[in-house]
XYZ file of C-alpha atoms in Angstrom:
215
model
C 0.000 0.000 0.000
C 2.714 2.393 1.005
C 4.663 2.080 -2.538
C 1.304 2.328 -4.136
C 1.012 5.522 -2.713
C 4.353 6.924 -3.121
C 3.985 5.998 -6.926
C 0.264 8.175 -6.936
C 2.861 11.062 -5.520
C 5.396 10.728 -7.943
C 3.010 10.814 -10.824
C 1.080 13.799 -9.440
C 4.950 15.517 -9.187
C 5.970 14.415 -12.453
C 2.352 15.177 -14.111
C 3.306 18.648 -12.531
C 6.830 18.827 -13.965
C 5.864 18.310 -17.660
C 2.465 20.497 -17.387
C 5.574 23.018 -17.102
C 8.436 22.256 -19.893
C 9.606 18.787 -18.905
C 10.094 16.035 -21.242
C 9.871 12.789 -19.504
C 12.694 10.474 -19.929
C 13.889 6.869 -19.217
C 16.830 5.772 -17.008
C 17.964 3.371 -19.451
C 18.926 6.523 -21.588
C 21.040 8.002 -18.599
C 24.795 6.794 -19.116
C 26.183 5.761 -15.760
C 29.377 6.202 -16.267
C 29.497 9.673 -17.312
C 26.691 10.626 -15.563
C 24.932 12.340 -18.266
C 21.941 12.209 -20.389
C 23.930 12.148 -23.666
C 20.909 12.390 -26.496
C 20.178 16.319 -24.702
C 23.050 17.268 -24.264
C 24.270 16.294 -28.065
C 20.860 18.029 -29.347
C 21.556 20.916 -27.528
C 24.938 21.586 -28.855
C 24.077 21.001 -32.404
C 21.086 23.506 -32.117
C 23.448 25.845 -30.734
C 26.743 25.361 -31.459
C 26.401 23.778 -34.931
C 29.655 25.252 -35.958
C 31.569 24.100 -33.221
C 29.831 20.710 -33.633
C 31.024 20.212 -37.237
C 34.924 21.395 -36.504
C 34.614 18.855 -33.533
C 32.874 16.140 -36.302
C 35.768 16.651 -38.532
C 37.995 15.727 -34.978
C 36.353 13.295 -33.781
C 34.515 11.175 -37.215
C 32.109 9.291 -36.033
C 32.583 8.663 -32.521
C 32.158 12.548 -32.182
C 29.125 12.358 -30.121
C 30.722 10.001 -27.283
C 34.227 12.041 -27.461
C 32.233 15.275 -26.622
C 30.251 13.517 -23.748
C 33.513 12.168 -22.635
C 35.258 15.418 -22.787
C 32.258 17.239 -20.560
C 31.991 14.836 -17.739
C 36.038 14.905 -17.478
C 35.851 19.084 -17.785
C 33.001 18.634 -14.947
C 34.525 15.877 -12.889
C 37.868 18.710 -12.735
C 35.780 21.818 -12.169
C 31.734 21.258 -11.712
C 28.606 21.344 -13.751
C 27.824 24.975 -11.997
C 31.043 26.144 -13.502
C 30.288 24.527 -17.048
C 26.676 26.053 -17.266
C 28.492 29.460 -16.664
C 31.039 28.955 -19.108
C 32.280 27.812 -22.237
C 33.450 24.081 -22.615
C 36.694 24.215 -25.457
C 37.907 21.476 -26.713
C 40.707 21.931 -29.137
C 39.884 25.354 -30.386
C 36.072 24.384 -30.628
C 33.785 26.257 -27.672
C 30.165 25.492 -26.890
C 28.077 26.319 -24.390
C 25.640 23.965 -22.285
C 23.092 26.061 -21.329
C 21.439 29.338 -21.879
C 20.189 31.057 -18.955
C 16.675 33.727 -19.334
C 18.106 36.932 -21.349
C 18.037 39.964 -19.069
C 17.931 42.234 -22.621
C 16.252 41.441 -26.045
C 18.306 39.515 -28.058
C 16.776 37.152 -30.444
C 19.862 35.010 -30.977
C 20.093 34.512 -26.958
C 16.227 33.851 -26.975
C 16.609 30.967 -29.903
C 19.125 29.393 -27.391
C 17.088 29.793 -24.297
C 14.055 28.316 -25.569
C 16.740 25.787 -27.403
C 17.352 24.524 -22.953
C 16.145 20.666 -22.917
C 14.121 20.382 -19.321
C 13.931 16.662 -18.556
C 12.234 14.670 -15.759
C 13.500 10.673 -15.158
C 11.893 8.425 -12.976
C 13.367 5.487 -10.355
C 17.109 6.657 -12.644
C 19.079 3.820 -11.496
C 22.136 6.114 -11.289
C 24.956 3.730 -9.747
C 27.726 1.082 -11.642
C 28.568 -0.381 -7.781
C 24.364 -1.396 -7.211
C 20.975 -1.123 -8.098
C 19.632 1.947 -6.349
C 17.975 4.354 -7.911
C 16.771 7.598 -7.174
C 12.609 8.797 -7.052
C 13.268 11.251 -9.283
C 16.151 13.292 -11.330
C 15.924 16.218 -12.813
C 18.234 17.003 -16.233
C 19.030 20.379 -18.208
C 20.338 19.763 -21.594
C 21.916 16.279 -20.386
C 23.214 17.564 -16.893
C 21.786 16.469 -13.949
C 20.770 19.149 -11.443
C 18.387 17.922 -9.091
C 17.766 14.424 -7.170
C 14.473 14.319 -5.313
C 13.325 11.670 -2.973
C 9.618 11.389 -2.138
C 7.482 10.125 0.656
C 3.728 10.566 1.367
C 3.009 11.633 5.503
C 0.295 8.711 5.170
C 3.190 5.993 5.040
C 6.717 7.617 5.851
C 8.181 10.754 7.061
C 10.311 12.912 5.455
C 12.986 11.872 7.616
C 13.067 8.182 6.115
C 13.988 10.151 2.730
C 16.631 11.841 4.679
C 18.006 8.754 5.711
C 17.944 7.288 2.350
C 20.241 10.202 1.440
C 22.638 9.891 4.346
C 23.057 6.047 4.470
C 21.751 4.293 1.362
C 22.539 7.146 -1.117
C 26.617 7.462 -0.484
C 28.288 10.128 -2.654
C 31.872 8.281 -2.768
C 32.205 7.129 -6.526
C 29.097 8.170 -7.407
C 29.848 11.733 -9.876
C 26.179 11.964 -9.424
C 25.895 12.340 -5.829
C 29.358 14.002 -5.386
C 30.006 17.201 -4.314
C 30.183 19.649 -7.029
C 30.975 17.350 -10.105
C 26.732 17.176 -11.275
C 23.896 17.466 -8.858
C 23.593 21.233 -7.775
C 21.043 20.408 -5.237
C 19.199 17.611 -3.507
C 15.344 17.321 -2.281
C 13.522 15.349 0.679
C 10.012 15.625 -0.285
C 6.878 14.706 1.505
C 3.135 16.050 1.303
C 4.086 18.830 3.624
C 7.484 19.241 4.036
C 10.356 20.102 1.822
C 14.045 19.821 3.164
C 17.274 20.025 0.744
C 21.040 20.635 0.666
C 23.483 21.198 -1.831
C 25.952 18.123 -0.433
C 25.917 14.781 1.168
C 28.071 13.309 2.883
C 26.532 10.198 4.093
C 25.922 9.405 7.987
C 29.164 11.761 8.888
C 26.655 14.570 7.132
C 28.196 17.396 9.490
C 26.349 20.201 7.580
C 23.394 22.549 6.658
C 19.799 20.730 6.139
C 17.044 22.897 4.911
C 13.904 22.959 5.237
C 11.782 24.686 3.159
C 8.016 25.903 4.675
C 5.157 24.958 2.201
């Protein structure tokens, strides 16, 4: 009954998600290794880097599309997605960008890459080469993962047991998901009535900030 219910939750979240610019994906499509979503974050550099795509084609031949995923995760593995959805990725004189963030000024060709941003929802992303957890839900721009969430409904478990999840059965060592500042910007404990986050885990020695967020 309680899974039953926690599966009513996570459809009413995702229903929520896509009523608002997500695109639902499947965790099969999420590359462990690398953890990325390669297809968006491909399709978003050839919408809006098309030129730096085809000097990187002439590179790379065919395995272009796995030698640029390769070369992001290593770039973010060094120095963090927040860093790389700032700035520029270059890769032997080619530069691309991996996101567009909400032009403060009309420009149309800043627009055309905003609107260009993939938004992506996956569910129960089995996220780990070491086992078979997987997380409620993840949360993807253009490929990059920004956001775990866990849920639980009041009527079965607390909030807390999501909490726990993140501090004992969701370990960030190994995991460039989970690890702090290599992906995830941010992750959620989510019930009916409570909302608690925090930017880094550090399983059950967790010394840090929890938040929780009134709604």
């Amino acid at each position: 009954m309680s899974q039953h219910k926690e599966i009513v939750f996570e459809n009413e979240v995702t229903k929520l998600l896509k009523a608002n610019g997500y695109i639902e994906g499947n965790s099969k499509n999420y590359n462990k290794e690398l953890a990325l979503y390669p297809d968006d974050l491909i399709s978003y550099i050839k919408n809006t880097s098309p030129k730096a795509y085809e000097k990187m084609s002439k590179m790379y031949g065919a395995d272009v599309d796995n030698a640029i995923c390769k070369r992001v995760a290593k770039q973010m593995d060094m120095h963090g997605s927040l860093h790389f959805l700032r700035n520029e990725v270059k890769d032997r004189g080619a530069k691309f960008k991996l996101c567009q963030f909400k032009p403060e000024l009309h420009n149309p060709d800043t627009q055309t890459k905003y609107d260009a941003n993939i938004l992506r929802v996956v569910r129960q992303l089995y996220y780990s080469t070491n086992n078979k957890n997987s997380i409620d839900l993840v949360l993807f721009l253009n490929g990059i993962p920004i956001v775990t969430i866990e849920l639980k409904t009041d009527f079965t478990q607390a909030v807390e047991v999501a909490k726990s999840q993140y501090k004992t059965d969701r370990l960030p060592k190994g995991e460039h998901l989970l690890e702090f500042k290599k992906r995830t910007l941010v992750h959620f404990a989510v019930s009916s009535d409570e909302v608690w986050m925090t930017t880094k885990l550090a399983g059950a020695n967790f010394k840090g900030q929890v938040m929780k967020i009134n709604v």
